[in-house]
mmCIF file of C-alpha atoms and ligand atoms in Angstrom:
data_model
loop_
_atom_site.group_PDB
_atom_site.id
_atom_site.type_symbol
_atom_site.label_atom_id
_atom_site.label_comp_id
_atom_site.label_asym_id
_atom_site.label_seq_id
_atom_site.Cartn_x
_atom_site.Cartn_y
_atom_site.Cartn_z
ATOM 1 C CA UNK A 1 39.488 -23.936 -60.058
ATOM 2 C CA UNK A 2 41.746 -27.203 -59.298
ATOM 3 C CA UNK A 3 45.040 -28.254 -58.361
ATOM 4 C CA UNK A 4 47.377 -29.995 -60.589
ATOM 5 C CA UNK A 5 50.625 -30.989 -59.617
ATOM 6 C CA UNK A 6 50.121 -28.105 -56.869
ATOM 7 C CA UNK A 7 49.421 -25.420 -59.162
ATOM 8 C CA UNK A 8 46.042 -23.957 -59.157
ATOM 9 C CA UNK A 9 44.706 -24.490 -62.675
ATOM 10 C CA UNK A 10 41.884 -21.611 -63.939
ATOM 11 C CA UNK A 11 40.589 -22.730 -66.866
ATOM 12 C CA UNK A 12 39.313 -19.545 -69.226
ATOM 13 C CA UNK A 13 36.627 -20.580 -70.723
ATOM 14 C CA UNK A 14 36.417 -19.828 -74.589
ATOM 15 C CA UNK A 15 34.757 -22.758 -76.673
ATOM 16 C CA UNK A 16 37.634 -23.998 -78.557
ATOM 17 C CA UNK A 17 39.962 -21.443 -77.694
ATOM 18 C CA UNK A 18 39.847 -22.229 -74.179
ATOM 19 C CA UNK A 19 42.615 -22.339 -72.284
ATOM 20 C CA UNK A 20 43.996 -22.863 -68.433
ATOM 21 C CA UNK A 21 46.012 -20.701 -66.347
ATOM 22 C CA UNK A 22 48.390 -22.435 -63.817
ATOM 23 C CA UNK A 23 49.253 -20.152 -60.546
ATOM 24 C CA UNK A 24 51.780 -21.530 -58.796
ATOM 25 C CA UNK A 25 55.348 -22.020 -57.226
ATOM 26 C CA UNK A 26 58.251 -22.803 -59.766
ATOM 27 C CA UNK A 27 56.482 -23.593 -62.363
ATOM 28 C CA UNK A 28 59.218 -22.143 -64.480
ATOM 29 C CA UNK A 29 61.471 -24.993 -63.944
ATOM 30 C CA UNK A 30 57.860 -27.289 -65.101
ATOM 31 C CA UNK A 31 57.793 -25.783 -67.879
ATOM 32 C CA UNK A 32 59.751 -27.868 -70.647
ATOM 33 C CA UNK A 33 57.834 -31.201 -68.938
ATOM 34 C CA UNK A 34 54.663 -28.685 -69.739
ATOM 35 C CA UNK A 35 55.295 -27.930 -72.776
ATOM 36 C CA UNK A 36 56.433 -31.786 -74.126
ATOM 37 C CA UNK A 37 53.300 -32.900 -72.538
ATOM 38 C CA UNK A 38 50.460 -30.709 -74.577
ATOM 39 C CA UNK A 39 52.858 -30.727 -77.856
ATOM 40 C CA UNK A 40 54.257 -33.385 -78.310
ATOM 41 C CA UNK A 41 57.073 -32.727 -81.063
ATOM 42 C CA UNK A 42 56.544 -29.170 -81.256
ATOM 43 C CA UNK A 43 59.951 -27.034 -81.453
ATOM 44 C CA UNK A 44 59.423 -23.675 -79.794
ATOM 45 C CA UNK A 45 61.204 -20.187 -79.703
ATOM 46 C CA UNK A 46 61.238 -18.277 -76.420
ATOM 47 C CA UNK A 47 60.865 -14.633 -76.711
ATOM 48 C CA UNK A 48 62.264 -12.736 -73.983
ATOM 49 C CA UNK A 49 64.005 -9.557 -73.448
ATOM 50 C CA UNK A 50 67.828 -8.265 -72.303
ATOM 51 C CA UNK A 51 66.342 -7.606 -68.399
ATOM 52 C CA UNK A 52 64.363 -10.866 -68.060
ATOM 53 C CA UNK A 53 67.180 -13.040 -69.635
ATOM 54 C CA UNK A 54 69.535 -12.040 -67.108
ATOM 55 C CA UNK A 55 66.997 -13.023 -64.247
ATOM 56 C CA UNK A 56 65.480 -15.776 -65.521
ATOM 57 C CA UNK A 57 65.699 -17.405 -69.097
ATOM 58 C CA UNK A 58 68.629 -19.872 -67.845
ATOM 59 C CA UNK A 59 66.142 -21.390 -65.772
ATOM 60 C CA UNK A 60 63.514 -21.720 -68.234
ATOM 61 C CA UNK A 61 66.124 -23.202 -70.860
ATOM 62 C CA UNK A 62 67.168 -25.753 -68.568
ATOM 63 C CA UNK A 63 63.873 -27.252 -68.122
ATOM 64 C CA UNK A 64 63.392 -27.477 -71.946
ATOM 65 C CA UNK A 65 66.683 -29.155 -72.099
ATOM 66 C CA UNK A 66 65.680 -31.622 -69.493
ATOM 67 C CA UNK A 67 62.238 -32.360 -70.950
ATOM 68 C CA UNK A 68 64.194 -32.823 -75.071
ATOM 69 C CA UNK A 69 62.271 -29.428 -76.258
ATOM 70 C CA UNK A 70 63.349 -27.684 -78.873
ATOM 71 C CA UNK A 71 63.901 -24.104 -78.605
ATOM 72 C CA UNK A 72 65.712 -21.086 -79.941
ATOM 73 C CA UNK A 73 65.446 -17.822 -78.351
ATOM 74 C CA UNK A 74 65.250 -14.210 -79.836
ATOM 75 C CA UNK A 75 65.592 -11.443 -76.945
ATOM 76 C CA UNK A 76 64.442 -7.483 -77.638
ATOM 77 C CA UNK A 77 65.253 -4.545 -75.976
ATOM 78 C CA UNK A 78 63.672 -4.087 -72.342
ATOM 79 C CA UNK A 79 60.816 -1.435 -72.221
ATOM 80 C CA UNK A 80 57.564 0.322 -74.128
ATOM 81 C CA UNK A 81 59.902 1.717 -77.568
ATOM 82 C CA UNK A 82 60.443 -2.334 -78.511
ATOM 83 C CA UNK A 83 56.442 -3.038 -78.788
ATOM 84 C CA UNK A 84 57.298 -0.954 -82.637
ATOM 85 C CA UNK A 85 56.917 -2.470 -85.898
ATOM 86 C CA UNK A 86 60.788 -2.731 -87.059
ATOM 87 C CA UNK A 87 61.505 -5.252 -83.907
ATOM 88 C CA UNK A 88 57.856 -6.841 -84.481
ATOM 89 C CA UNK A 89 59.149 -7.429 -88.688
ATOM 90 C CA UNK A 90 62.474 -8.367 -86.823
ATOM 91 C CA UNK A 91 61.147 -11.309 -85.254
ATOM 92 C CA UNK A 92 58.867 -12.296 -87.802
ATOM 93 C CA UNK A 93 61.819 -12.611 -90.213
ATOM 94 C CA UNK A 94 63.765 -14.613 -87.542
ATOM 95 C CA UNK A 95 61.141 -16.988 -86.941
ATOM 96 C CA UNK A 96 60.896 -17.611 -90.413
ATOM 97 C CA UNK A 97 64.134 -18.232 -90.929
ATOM 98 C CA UNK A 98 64.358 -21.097 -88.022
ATOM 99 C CA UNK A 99 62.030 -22.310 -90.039
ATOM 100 C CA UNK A 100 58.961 -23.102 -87.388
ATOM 101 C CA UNK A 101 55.546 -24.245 -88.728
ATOM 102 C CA UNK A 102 52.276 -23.127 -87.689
ATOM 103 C CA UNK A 103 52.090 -26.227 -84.856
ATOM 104 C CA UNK A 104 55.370 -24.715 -83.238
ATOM 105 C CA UNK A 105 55.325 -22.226 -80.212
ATOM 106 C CA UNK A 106 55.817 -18.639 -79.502
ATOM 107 C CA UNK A 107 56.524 -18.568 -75.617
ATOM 108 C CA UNK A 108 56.708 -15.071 -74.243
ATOM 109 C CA UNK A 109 58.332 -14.672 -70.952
ATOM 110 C CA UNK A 110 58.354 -11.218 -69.995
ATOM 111 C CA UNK A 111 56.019 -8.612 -68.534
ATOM 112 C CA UNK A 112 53.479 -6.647 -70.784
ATOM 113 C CA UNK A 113 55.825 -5.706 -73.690
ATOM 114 C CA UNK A 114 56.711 -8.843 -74.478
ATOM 115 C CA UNK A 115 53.806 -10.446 -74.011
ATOM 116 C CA UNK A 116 51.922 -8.007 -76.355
ATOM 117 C CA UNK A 117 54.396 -7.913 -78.959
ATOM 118 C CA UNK A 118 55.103 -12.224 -78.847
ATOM 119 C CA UNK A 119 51.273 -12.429 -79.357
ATOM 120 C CA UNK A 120 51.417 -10.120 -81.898
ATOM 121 C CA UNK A 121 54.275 -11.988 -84.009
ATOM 122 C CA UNK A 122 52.709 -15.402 -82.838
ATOM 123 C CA UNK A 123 49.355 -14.497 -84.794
ATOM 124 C CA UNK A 124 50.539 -13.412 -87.633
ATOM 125 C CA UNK A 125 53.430 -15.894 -89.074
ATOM 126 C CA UNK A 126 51.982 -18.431 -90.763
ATOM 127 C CA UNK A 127 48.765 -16.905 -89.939
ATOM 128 C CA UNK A 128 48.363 -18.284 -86.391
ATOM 129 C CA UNK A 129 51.111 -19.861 -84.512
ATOM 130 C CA UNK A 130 50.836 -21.554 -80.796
ATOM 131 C CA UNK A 131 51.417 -19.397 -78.325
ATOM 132 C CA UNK A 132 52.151 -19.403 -74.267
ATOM 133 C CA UNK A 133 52.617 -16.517 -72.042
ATOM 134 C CA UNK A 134 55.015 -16.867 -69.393
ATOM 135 C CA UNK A 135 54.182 -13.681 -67.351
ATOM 136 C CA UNK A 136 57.099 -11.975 -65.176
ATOM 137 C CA UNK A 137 55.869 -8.236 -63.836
ATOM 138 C CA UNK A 138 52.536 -8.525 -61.667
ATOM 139 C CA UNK A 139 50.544 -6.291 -64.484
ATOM 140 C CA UNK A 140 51.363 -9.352 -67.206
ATOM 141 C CA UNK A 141 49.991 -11.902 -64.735
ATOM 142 C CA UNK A 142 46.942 -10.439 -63.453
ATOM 143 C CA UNK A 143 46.031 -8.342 -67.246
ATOM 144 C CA UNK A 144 47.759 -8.244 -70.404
ATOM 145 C CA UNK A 145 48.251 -12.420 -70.334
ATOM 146 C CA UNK A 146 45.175 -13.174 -70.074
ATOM 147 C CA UNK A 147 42.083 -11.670 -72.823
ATOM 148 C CA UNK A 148 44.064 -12.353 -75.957
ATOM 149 C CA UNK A 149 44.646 -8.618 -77.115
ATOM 150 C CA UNK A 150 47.916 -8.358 -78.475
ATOM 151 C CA UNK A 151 49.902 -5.697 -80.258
ATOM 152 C CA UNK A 152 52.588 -3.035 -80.504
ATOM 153 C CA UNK A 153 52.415 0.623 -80.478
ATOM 154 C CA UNK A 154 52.091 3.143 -83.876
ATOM 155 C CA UNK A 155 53.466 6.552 -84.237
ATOM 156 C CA UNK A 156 49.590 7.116 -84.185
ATOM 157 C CA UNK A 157 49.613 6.124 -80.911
ATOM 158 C CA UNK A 158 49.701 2.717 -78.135
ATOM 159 C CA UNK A 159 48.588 -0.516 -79.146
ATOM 160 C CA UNK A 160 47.286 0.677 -82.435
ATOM 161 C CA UNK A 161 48.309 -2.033 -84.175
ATOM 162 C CA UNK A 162 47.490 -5.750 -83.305
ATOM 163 C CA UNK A 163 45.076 -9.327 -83.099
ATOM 164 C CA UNK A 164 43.115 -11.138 -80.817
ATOM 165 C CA UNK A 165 45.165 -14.316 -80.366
ATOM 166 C CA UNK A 166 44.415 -16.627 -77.291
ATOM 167 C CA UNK A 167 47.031 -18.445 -75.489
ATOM 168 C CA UNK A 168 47.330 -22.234 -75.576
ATOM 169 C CA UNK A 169 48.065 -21.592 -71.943
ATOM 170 C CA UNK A 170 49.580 -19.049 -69.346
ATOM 171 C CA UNK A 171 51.964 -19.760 -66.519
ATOM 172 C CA UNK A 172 51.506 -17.516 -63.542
ATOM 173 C CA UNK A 173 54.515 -18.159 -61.165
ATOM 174 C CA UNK A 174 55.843 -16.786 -58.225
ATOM 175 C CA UNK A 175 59.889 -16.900 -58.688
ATOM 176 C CA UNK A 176 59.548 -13.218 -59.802
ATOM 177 C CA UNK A 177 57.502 -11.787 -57.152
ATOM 178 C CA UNK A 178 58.274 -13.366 -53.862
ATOM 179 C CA UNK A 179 55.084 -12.690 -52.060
HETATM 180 N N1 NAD B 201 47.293 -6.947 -73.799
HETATM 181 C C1 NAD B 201 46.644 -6.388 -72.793
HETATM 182 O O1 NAD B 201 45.473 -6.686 -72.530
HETATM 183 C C2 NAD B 201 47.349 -5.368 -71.942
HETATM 184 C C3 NAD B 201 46.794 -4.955 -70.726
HETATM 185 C C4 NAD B 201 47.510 -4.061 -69.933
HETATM 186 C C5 NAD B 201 48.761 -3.600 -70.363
HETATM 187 N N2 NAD B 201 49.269 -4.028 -71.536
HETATM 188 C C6 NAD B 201 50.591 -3.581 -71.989
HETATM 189 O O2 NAD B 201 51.553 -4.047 -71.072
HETATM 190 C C7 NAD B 201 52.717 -3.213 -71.198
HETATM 191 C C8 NAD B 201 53.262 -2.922 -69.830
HETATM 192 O O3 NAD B 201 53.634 -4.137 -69.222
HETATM 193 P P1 NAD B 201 54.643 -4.174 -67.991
HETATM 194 O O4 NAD B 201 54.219 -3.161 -67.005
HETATM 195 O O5 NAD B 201 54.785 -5.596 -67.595
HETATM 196 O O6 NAD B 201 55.977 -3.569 -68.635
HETATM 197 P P2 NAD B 201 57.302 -4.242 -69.240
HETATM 198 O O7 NAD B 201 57.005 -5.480 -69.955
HETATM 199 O O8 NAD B 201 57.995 -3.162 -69.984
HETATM 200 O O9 NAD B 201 58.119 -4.583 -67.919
HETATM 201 C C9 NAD B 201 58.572 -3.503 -67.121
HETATM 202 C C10 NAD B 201 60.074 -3.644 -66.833
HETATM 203 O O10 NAD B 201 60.228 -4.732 -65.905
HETATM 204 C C11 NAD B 201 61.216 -5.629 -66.385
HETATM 205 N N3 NAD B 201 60.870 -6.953 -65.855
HETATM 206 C C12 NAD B 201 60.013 -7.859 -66.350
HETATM 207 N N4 NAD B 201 59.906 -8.916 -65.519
HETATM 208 C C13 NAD B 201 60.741 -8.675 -64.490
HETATM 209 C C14 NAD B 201 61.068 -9.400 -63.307
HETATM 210 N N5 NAD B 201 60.514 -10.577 -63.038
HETATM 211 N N6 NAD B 201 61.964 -8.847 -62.462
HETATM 212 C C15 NAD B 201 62.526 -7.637 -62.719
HETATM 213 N N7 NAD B 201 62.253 -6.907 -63.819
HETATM 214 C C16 NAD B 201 61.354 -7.422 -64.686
HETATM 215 C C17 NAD B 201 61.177 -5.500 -67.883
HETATM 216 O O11 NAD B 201 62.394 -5.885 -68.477
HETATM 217 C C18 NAD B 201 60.898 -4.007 -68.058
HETATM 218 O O12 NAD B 201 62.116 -3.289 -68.007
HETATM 219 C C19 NAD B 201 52.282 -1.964 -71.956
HETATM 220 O O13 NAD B 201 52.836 -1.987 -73.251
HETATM 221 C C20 NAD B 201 50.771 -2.087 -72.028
HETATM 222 O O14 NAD B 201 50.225 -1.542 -73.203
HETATM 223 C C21 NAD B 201 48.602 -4.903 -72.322
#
């Protein structure tokens, strides 16, 4: 475990799929400078949905703005019924149509649900794109961020559908749970 820039960095340990966590204070409004730093160039789409936008996506825009990325952003219904395969084909058809490549990045800020469901999308188009987790309910930062499982839910049954797809790295902050 270290500090950088006063977050705590945990670094998960995969060969090369490893990747760090960063626990810390407002490291939402760090995360465009972030972002720029470990791609360089790389336009990104923030997935989000309606509940989370309200509370927090201006922030997160802003610090893209300030640090020149690039980003669009696609926000999904709040709750368990979007993790289903016509809003999973949804966002696969919108990211194609911004036209991202397979360097560009998914960011998913949201709790569990969107988490599962960006990962999901983010290893599939183009067969593998970049992906960060931006965790905002306790569960996403302490579970469903971190271990790579992603997927959405069948009429079979939960998480039925899905890949393994590691994070380039995960963000956990504390502006949504004041502790
Ligand atoms: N991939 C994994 O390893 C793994 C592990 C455990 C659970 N999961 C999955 O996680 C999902 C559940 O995640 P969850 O409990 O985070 O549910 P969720 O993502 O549905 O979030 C719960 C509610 O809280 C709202 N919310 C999110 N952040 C908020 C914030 N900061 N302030 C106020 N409201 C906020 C959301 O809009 C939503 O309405 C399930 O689909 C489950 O299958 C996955």
């Amino acid at each position: 475990m270290t500090k950088e820039n006063k977050a705590t960095v945990v670094n998960v340990e995969l060969g090369d799929r490893s990747y760090p966590i960063l626990i810390g204070r407002n490291l939402l409004e760090r995360a465009g400078e972030e972002i720029s730093n470990r791609l360089p160039g790389s336009k990104t789409v923030i997935i989000t949905d309606e509940t989370v936008k309200k509370l927090h996506l201006k922030t997160l825009e802003e610090s893209f703005q300030a640090a020149g990325v690039e980003y669009s952003t696609l926000v999904v219904p709040a709750g368990e019924k979007t993790k289903r395969f016509e809003i999973f084909e949804h966002l696969c058809d919108d990211i194609l149509a911004l036209r991202l490549e397979r360097g560009d990045a998914v960011v998913a800020l949201g709790g569990g649900v969107v988490g599962d469901l960006s990962g999901f999308v983010s290893g599939v188009v183009r067969r593998g794109m970049k992906f960060v987790q931006i965790p905002t309910t306790l569960l996403a930062q302490v579970d469903s961020s971190v271990g790579g499982k992603t997927g959405i839910n069948s009429r079979h049954g939960k998480n039925l559908l899905g890949v393994f797809h590691q994070p380039l790295w995960c963000w956990r902050t504390r502006p949504f749970w004041t502790l």
